Tab-separated table of C-alpha atoms in Angstrom:
chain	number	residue	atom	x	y	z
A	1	UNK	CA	-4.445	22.872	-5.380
A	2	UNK	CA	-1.117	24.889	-4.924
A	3	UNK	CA	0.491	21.237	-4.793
A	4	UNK	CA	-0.838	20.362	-7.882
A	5	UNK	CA	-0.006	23.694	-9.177
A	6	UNK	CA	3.775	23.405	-7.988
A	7	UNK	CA	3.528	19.532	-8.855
A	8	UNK	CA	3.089	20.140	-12.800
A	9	UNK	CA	6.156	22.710	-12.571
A	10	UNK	CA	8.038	19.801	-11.395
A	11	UNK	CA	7.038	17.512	-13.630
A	12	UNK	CA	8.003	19.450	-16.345
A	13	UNK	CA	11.700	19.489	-14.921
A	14	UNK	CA	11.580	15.922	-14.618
A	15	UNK	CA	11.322	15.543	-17.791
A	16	UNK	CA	13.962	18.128	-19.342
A	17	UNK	CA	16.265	15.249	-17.958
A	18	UNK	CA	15.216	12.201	-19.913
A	19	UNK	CA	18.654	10.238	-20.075
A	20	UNK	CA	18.877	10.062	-16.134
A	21	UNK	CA	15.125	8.691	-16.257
A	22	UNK	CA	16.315	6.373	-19.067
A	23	UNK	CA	18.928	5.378	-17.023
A	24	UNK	CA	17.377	4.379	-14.086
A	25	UNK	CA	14.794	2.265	-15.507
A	26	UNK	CA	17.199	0.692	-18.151
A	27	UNK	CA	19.597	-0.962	-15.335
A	28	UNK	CA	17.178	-2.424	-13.600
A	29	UNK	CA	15.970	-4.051	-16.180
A	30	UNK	CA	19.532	-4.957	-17.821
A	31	UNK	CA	20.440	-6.255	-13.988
A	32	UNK	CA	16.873	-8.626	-14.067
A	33	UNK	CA	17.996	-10.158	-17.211
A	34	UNK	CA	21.347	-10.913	-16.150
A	35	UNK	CA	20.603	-12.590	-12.549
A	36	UNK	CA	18.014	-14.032	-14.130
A	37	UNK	CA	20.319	-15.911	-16.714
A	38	UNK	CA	22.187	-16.732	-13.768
A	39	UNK	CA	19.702	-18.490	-12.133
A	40	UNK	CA	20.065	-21.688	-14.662
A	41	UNK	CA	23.976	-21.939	-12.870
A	42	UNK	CA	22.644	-21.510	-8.842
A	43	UNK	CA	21.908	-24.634	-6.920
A	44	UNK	CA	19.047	-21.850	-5.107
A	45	UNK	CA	16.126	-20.100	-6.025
A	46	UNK	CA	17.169	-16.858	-4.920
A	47	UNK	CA	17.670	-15.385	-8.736
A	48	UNK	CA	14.401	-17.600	-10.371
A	49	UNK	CA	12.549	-14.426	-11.558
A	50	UNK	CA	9.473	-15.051	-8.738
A	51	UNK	CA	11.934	-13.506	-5.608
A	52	UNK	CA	14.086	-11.516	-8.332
A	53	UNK	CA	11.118	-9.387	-10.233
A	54	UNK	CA	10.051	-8.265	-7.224
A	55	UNK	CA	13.295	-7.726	-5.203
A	56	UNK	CA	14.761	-5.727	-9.045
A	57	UNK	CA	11.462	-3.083	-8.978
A	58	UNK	CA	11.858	-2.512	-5.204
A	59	UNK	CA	15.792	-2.052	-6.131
A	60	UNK	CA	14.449	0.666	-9.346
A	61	UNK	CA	12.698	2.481	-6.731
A	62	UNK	CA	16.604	3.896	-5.271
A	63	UNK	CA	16.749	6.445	-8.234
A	64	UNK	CA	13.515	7.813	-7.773
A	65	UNK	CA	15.318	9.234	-4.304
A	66	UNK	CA	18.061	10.079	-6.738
A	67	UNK	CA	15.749	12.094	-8.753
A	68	UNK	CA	13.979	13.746	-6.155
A	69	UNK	CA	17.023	14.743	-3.988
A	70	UNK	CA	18.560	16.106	-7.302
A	71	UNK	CA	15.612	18.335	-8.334
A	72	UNK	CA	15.139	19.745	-4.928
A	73	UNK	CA	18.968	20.730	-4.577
A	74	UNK	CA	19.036	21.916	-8.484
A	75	UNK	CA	16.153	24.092	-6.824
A	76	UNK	CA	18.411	25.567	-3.991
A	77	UNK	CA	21.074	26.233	-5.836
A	78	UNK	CA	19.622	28.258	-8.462
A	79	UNK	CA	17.970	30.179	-5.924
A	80	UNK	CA	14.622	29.240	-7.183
A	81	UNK	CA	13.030	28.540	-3.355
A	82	UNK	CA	13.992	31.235	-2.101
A	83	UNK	CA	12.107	33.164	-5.171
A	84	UNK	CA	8.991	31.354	-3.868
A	85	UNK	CA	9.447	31.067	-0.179
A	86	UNK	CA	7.160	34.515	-0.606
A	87	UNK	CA	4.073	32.616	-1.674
A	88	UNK	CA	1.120	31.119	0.936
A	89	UNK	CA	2.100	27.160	0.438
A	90	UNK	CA	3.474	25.436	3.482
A	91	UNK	CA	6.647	23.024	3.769
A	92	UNK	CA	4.353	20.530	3.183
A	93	UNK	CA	2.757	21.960	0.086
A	94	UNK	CA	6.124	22.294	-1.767
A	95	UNK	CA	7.017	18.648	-0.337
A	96	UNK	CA	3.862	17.025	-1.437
A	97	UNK	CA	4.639	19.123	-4.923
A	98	UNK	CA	7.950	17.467	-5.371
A	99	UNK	CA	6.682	13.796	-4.178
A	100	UNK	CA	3.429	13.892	-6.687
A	101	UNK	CA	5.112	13.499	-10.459
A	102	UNK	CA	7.698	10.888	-8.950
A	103	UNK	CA	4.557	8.469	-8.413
A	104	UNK	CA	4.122	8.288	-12.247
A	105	UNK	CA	7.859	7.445	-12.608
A	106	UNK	CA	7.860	4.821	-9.716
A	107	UNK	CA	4.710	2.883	-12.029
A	108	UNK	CA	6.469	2.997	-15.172
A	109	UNK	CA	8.984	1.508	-13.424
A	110	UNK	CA	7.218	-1.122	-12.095
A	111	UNK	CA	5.557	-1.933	-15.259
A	112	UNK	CA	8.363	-1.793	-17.081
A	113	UNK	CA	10.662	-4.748	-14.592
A	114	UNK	CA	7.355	-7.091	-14.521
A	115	UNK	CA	6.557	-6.989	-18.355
A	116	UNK	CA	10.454	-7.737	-18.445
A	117	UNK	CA	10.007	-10.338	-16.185
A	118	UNK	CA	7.084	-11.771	-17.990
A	119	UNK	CA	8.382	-11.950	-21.139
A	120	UNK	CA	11.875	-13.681	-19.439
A	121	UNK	CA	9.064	-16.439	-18.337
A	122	UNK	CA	7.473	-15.248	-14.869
A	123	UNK	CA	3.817	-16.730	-14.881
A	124	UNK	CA	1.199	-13.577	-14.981
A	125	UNK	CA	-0.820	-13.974	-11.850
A	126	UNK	CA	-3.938	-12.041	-10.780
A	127	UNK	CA	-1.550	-11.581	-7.744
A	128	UNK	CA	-0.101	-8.969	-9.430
A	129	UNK	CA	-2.865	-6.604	-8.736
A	130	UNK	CA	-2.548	-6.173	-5.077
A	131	UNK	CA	1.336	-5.948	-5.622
A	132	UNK	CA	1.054	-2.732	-7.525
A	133	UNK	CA	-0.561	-1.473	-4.453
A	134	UNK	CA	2.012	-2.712	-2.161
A	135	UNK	CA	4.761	-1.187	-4.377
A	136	UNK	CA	2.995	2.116	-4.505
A	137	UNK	CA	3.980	2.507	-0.749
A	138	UNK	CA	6.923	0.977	-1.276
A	139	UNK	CA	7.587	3.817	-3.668
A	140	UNK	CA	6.682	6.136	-0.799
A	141	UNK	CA	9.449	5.384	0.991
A	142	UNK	CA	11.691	5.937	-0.914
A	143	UNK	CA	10.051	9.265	-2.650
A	144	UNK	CA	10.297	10.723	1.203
A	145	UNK	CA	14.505	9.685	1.099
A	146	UNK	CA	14.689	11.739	-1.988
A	147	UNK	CA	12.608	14.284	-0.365
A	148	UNK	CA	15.335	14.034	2.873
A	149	UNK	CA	18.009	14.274	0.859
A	150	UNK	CA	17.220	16.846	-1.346
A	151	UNK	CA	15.991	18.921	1.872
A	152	UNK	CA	19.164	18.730	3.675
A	153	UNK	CA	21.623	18.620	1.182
A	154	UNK	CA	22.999	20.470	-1.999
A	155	UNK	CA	22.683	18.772	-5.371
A	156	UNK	CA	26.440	17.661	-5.385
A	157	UNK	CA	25.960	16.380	-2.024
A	158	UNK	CA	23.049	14.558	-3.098
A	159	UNK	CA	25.029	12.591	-5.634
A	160	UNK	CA	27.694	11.728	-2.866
A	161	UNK	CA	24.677	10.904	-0.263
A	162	UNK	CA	22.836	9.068	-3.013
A	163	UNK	CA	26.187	6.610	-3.526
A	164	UNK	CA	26.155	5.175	0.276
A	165	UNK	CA	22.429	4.839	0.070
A	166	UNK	CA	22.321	2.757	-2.310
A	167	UNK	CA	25.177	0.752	-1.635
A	168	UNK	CA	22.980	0.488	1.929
A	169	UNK	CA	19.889	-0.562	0.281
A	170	UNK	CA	21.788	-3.360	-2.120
A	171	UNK	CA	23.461	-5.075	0.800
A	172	UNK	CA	20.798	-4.781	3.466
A	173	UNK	CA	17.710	-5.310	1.615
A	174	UNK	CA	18.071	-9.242	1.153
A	175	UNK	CA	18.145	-8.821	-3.034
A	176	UNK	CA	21.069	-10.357	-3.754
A	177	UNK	CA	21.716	-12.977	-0.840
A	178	UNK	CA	19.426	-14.334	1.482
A	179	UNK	CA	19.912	-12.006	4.489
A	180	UNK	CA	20.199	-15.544	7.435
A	181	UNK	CA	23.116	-16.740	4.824
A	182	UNK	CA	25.260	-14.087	7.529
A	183	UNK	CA	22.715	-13.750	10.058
A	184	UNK	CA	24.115	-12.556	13.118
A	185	UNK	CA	24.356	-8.643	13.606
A	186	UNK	CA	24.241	-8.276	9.826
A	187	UNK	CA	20.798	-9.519	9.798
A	188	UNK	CA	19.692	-7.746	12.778
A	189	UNK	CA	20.683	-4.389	11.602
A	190	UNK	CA	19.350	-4.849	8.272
A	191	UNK	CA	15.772	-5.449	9.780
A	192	UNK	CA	16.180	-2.714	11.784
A	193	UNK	CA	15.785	-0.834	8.863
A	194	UNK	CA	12.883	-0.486	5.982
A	195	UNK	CA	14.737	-1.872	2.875
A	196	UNK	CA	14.655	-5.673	4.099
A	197	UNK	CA	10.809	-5.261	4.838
A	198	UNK	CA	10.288	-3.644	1.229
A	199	UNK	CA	11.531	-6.538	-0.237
A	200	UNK	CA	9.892	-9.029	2.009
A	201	UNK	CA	6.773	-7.690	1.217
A	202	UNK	CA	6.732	-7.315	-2.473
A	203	UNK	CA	7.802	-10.913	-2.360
A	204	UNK	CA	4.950	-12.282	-0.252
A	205	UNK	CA	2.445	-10.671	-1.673
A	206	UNK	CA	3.730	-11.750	-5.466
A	207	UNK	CA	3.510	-14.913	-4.157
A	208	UNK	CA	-0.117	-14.734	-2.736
A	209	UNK	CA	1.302	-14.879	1.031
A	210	UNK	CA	-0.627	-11.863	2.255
A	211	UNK	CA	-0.249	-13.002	5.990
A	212	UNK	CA	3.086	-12.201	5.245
A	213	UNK	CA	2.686	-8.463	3.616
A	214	UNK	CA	1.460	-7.315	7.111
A	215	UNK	CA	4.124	-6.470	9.211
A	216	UNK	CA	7.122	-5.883	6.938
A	217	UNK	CA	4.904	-3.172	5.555
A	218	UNK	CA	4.412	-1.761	8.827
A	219	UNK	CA	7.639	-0.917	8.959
A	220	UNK	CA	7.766	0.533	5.573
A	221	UNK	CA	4.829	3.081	6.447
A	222	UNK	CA	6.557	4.073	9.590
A	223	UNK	CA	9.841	4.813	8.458
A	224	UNK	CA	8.095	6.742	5.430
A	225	UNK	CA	6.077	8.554	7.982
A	226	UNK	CA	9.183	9.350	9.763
A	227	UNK	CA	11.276	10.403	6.832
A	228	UNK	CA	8.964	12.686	5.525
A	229	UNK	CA	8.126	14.205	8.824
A	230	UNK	CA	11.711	14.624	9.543
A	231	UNK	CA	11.933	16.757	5.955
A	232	UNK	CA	9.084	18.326	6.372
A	233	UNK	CA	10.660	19.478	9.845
A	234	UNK	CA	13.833	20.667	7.777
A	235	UNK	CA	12.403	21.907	5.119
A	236	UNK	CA	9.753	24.495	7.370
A	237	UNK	CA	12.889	25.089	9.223
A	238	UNK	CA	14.804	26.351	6.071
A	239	UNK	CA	11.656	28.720	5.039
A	240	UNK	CA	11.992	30.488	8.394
A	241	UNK	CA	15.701	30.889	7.748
């Protein structure tokens, strides 16, 4: 309850920003139509909207860790923790509080890049159904980034932090060039990391390959369990401070 309680707080600051929420669901969307219209010129079927849609929603989820990271170092530097630090919630209270009203934003997003998709000509599938599931943890991930971030950083530094990461997640996630095109150590260091395996798996199970879904997601749910741990760590470690 004192999640919830600090969750609707946060909502409500989410949405005193509505232009940076705008943003980040109206470039994904922009960036689907275009590399969709560019699929008519490839001679692959990397950009044909069934490996795109999905790829372009795990792609929107990269400014949800923007938003997070943002609202938790707006937080620090107006002094507003350490106002609260004085009440009984735990690290992972106020963690779980800042995580909750992103979920919301992540399916919006999700709904928003498939109906675009759909209405650029993806078939509708009953597929679709377990994929919302699979990009709900997908989501996850990258809500517990945001929550990293935002933990360990100020909200300028955020901004700065929030550039390389998604320059890391467009190159190494296998989005916009089939990752074995380079192969080598390219390939093996993106898989060592989740971003590859979050778009593996909201591409297998779109396609009704749910052998596939399996392990990539693995990966996925440990890294997220990491991540947040590792906040939660930092952020406990900052209320004793």
């Amino acid at each position: 309850m004192r999640a919830l309680t600090f969750a609707q707080r946060n909502r409500k600051e989410i949405l005193r920003d509505p232009m940076t929420l705008l943003f980040g669901m109206i470039l994904p969307l922009l960036m689907l139509w275009l590399f969709s219209m560019m699929a008519e010129n490839m001679p692959f079927d990397l950009f044909t909207l069934r490996k795109l849609a999905p790829a372009i929603i795990v792609f929107s989820f990269s400014f949800i860790t923007l938003f997070t990271g943002m609202l938790i170092g707006r937080d620090k530097s107006s002094s507003f923790l350490m106002r609260i630090f004085s009440s009984p919630m735990t690290a992972i209270d106020y963690l779980i509080g800042y995580a909750l009203p992103l979920l919301p934003v992540a399916f919006i997003q999700m709904a928003a890049c498939y109906g675009t998709a759909l209405l650029l000509g993806m078939p509708i599938t009953y597929d679709a159904i377990p994929a919302f599931g699979v990009l709900v943890i997908i989501s996850l991930l990258y809500i517990a980034f945001g929550l990293f971030f935002g933990t360990f950083f100020t909200d300028r530094q955020v901004g700065a932090m929030f550039a390389i990461f998604v320059n890391i997640t467009t190159w190494l996630s296998g989005t916009w060039f089939e990752l074995d095109m380079i192969g080598g150590i390219f390939e093996t260091v993106a898989y060592l990391l989740p971003f590859a395996h979050a778009v593996d798996a909201s591409r297998a199970v779109f396609a009704g390959d749910y052998r596939a879904v399996l392990t990539p997601l693995v990966w996925v749910i440990a890294y997220t369990a990491v991540i947040f741990g590792t906040a939660v760590w930092g952020f406990r470690k900052r209320m004793r401070g």
